[in-house]
XYZ file of C-alpha atoms in Angstrom:
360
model
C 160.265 -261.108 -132.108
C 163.607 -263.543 -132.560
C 166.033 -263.559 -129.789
C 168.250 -261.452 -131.896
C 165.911 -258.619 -132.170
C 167.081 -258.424 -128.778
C 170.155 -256.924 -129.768
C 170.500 -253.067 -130.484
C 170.476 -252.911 -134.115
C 174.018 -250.890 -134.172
C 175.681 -253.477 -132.401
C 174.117 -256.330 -134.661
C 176.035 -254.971 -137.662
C 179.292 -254.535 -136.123
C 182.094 -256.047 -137.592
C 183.769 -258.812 -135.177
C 187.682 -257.650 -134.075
C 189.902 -259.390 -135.465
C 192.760 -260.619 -133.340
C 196.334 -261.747 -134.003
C 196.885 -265.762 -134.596
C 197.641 -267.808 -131.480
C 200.556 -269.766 -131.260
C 198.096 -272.760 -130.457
C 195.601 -272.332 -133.198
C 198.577 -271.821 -135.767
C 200.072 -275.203 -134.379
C 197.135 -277.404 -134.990
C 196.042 -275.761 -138.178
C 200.031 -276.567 -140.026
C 200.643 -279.515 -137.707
C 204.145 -277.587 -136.260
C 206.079 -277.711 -132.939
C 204.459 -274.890 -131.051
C 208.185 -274.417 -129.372
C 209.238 -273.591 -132.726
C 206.381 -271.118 -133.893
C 207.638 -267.211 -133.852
C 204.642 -265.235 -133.195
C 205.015 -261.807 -134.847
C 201.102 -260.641 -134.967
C 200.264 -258.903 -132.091
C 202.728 -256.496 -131.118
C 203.626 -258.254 -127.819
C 207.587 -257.924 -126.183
C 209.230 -261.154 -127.144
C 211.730 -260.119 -123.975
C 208.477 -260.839 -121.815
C 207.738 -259.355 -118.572
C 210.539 -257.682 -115.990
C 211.491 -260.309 -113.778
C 209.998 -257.435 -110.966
C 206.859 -258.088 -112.236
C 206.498 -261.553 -112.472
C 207.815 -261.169 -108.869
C 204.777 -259.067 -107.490
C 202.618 -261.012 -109.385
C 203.784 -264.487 -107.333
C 203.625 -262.031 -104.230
C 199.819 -260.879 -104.570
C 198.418 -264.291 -105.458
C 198.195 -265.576 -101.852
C 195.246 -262.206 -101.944
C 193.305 -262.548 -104.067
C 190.435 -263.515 -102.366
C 190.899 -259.685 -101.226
C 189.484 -256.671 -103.186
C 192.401 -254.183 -105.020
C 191.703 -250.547 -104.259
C 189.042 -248.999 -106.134
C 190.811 -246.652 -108.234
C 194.236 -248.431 -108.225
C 195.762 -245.411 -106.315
C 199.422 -247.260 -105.758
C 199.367 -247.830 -109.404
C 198.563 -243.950 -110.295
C 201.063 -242.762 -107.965
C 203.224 -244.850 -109.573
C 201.879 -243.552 -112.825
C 202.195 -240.026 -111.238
C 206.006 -240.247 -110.749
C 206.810 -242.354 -114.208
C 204.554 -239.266 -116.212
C 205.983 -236.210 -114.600
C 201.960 -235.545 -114.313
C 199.544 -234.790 -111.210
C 197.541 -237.584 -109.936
C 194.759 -235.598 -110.639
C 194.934 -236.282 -114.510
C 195.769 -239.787 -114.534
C 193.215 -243.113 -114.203
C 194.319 -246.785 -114.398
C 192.111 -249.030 -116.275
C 191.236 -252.724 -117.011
C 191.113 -255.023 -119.191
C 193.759 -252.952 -121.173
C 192.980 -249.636 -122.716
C 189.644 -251.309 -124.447
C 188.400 -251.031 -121.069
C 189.040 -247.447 -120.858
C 187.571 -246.996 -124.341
C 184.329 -248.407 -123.183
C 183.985 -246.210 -120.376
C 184.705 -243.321 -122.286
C 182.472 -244.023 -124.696
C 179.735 -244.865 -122.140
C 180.600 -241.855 -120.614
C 180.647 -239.713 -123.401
C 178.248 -240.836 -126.078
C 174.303 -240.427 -126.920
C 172.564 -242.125 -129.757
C 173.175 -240.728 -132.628
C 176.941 -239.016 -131.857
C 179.404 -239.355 -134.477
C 183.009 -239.553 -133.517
C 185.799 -239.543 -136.831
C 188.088 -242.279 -137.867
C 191.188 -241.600 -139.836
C 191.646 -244.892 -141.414
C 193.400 -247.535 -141.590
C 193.627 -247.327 -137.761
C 193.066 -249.893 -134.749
C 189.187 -251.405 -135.100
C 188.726 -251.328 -131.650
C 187.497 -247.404 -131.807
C 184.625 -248.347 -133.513
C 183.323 -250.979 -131.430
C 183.605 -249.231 -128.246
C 181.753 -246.015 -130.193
C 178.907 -248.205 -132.178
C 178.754 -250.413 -129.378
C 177.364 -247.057 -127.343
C 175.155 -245.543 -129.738
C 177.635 -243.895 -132.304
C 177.829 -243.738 -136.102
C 181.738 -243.567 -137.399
C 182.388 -241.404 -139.923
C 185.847 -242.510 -141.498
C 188.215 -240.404 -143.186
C 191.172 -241.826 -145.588
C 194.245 -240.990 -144.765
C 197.151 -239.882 -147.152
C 198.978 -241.999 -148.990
C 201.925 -241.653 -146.708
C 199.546 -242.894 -143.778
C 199.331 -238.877 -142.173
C 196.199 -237.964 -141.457
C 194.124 -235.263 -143.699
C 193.807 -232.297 -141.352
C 191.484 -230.702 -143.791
C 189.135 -233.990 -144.282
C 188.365 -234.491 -140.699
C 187.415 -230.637 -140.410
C 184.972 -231.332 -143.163
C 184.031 -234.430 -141.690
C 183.249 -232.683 -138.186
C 179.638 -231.852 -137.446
C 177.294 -230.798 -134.584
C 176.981 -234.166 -133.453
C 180.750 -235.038 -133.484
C 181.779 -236.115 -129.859
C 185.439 -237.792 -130.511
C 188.084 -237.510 -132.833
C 189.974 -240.992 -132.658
C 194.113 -240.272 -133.202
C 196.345 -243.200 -132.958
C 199.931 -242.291 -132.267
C 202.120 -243.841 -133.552
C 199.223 -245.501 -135.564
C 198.363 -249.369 -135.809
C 198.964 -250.317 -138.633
C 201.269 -248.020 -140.123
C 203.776 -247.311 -137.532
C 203.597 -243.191 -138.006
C 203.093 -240.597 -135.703
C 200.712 -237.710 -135.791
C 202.408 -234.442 -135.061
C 201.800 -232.512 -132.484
C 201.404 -229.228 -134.260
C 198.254 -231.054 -135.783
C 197.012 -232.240 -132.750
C 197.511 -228.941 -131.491
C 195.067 -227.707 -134.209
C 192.470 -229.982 -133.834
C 192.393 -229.014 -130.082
C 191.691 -225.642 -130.543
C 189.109 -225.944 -133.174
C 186.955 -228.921 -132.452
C 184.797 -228.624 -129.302
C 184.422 -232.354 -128.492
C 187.706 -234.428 -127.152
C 190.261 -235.665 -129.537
C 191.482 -239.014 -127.827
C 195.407 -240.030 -128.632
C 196.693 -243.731 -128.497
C 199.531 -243.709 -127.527
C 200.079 -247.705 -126.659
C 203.340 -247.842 -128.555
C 204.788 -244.053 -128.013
C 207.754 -245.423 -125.680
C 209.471 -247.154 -129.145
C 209.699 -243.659 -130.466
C 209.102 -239.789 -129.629
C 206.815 -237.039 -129.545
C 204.118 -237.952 -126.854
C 201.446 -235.487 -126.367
C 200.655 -236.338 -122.773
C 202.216 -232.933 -121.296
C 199.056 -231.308 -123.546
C 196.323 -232.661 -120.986
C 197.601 -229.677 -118.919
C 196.905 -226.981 -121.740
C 194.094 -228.631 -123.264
C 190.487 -229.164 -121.412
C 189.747 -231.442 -124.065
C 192.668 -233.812 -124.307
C 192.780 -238.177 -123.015
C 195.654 -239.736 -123.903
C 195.453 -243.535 -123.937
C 198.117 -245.601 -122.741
C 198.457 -249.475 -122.052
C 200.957 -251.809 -119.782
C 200.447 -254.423 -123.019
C 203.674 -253.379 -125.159
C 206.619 -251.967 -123.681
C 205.879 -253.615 -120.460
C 205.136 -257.444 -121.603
C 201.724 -257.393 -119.393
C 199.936 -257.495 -122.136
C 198.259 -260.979 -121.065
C 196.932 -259.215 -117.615
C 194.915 -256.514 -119.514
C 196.129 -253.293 -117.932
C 195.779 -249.660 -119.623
C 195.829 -246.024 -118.258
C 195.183 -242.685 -119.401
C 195.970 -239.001 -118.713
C 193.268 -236.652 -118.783
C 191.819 -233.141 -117.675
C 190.954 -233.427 -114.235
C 187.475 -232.214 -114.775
C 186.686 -235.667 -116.811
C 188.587 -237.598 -114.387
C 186.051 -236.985 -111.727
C 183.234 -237.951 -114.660
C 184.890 -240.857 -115.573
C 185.404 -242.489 -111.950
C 181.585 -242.366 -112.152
C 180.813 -244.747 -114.123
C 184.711 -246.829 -114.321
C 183.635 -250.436 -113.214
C 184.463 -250.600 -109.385
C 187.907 -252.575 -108.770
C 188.172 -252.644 -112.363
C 192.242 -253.232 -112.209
C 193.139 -256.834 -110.931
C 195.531 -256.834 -107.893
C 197.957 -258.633 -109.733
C 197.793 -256.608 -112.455
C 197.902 -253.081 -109.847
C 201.063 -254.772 -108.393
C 202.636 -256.198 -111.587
C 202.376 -252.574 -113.270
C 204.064 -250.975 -110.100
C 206.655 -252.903 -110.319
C 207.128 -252.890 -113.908
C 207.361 -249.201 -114.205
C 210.080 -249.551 -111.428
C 212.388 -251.761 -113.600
C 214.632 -249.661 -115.741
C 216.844 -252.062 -116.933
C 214.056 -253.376 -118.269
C 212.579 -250.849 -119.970
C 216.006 -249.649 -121.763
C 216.500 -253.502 -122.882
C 213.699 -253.467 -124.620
C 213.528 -250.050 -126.074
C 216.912 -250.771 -127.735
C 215.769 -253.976 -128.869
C 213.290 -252.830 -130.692
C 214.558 -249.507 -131.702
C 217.686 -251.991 -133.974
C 215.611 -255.195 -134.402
C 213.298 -252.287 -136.380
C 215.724 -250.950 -138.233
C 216.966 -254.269 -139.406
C 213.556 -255.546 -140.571
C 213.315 -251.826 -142.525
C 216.534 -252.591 -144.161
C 216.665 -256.488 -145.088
C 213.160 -257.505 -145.851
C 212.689 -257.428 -149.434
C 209.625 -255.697 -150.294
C 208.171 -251.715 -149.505
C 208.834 -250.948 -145.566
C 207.410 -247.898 -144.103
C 209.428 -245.946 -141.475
C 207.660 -246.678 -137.823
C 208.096 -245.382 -134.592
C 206.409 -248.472 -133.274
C 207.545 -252.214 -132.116
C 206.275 -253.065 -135.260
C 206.836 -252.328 -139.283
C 204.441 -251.927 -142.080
C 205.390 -254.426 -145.008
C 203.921 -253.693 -148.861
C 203.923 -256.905 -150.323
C 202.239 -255.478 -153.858
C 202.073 -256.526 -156.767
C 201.223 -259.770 -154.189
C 198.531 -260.125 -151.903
C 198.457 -260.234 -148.179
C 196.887 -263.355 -147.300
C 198.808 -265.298 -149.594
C 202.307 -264.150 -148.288
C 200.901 -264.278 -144.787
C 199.996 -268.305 -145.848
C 203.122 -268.895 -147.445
C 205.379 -267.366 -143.908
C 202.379 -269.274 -141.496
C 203.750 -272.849 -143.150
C 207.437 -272.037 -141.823
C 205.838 -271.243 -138.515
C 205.952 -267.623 -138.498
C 202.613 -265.157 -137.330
C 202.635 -261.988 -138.727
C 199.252 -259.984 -138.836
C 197.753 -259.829 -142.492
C 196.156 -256.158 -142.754
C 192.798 -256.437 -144.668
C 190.976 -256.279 -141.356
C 191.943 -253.271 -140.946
C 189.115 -250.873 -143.064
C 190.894 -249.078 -145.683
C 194.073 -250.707 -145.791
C 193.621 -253.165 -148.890
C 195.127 -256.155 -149.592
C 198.923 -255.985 -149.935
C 199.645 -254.818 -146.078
C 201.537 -256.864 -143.591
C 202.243 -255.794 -139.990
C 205.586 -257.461 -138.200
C 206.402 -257.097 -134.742
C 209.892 -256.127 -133.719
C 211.327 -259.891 -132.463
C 214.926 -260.827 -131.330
C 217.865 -260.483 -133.551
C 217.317 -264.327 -133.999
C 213.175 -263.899 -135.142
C 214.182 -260.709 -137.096
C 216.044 -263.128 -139.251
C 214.319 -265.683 -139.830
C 211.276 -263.609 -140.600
C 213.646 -261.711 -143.640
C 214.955 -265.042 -144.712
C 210.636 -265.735 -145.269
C 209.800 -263.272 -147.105
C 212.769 -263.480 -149.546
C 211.745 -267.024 -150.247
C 208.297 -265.424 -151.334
């Protein structure tokens, strides 16, 4: 037997994620300045963290050498107040919502599940699900990036566990509407998980439905908005009936103290939190209106760019020479070859990234 026989077959062919470029590796590749390299790949707030946070951070690392609190309780009060929502029906989680995706999926999955992707949608649903025992069964969405209510209800069997909704999606900026989610509650018996990492940048969260629906989890993550996204901190809202399932299992001290103070503190700063709203609410707006190729409408930090008839990776090349990252789409299954994802910069990256892709 080789070493790699080892390895559960269903993890073996799982395809690697794909992350954004780093600022580094783009650097060395193109021989630039990194100080002069606009990363625009990954969805992060160019504002960076509230000054509160970096504050508790420089507070809390004189303890480390201490244990947090098992289930992060100051940060789900905190989480408790910010939501409107018992504490009841709310868990932190680390490293970032992947880390709550791989306890759910741990918790929820047996060999030989399925759980439904509508795609193109964030790759990270897959891994957690195949990475536990699942097959994926994906489902195309429409051309206007909505997903096909009447596909996944063919697509849903007796061994369906998880319907995967991202919200507003990654890649293509759109929300799903509640009146669908809605409907998918009511006639699919497993849970229907919403991400809703980049809901703050727009409207219409669903995380008031945990309280109707038994069979709700809403995903949320301190990465966006906040600027934490470099301490790997995620949450979610959920019945209280899974919450005591899911504490089971959740890694013990599984959020960082740092990170349990730094996400106190940065749901505490409002200023904040407006300042970068509005940034991104204009900065996206601009990008929609000046770069010269297809833009989809998005409720995200981020806008979907269709570069057809030319193809991703070339464009991508072409804006990676002038120093700029943006995040080339083919990874994502089912998106093809012309996509291009921007994230919402300053007023001053917003330009320069317009003033690229006219020169393509």
């Amino acid at each position: 037997m080789s070493r790699l026989e080892l390895i559960d077959e269903n993890i073996r062919t799982i395809s690697e994620y794909v992350p954004g470029r780093s600022i580094e590796d783009t650097a060395k590749k193109y021989g630039l300045d990194p100080a002069t390299i606009i990363k625009l790949g990954s969805n992060e707030n160019p504002l960076g963290p509230s000054p509160k946070a970096v504050e508790a951070i420089l507070e809390s690392a004189g303890k480390v050498n201490l244990y947090p609190s098992a289930d992060a309780g100051e940060l789900v009060e905190a989480l408790s107040k910010y939501l409107s929502l018992p504490v009841s029906n709310i868990c932190a989680a680390g490293p970032g919502m992947d880390g709550l995706l791989d306890n759910l999926m741990r918790l929820i999955i047996q060999k030989g599940d399925e759980v439904i992707l509508p795609i193109p949608t964030f790759s990270y649903y897959e891994i957690a699900a195949r990475a536990n025992g699942a097959s994926v069964i994906y489902v195309k969405r429409k051309e206007d990036f909505t997903i096909d209510l009447d596909a996944i209800g063919t697509a849903v069997s007796s061994r369906t566990k998880v319907i995967f909704l991202c919200s507003p999606n990654n890649p293509s900026g759109n929300i799903v509407h509640e009146s669908d989610i809605r409907m998918l509650l009511r006639s699919f018996q497993g849970l229907v998980f919403v991400d809703e990492a980049y809901i703050e940048f727009g409207e219409h969260s669903v995380a008031n439905l945990v309280m109707e629906y038994d069979n709700l989890v809403v995903g949320r993550t301190f990465s966006k908005l906040f600027g934490l996204a470099g301490l790997r901190l995620g949450y979610a809202i959920m019945p209280s009936w899974l919450k005591k399932e899911y504490m089971k299992i959740a890694t013990p001290f599984n959020v960082s103290l740092p990170a349990l103070k730094a996400g106190v503190a940065a749901i505490s700063d409002e200023q904040h939190i407006e300042k970068s709203i509005a940034m991104v609410r204009e900065g996206r707006k601009y990008l929609q209106e000046h770069i010269p190729f297809k833009v989809y409408d998005s409720m995200a930090n981020f806008v979907l760019v269709d570069v057809s008839p030319l193809n991703a990776s070339d464009v991508c090349e072409v804006l990676l020479k002038r120093g700029i990252i943006v995040r080339d789409c083919r990874s994502f299954k089912g998106a093809g070859n012309s996509l291009i994802r921007v994230t919402v910069g300053t007023q001053e990256q917003n330009e320069c990234v317009v003033e690229a892709f006219r020169s393509v």
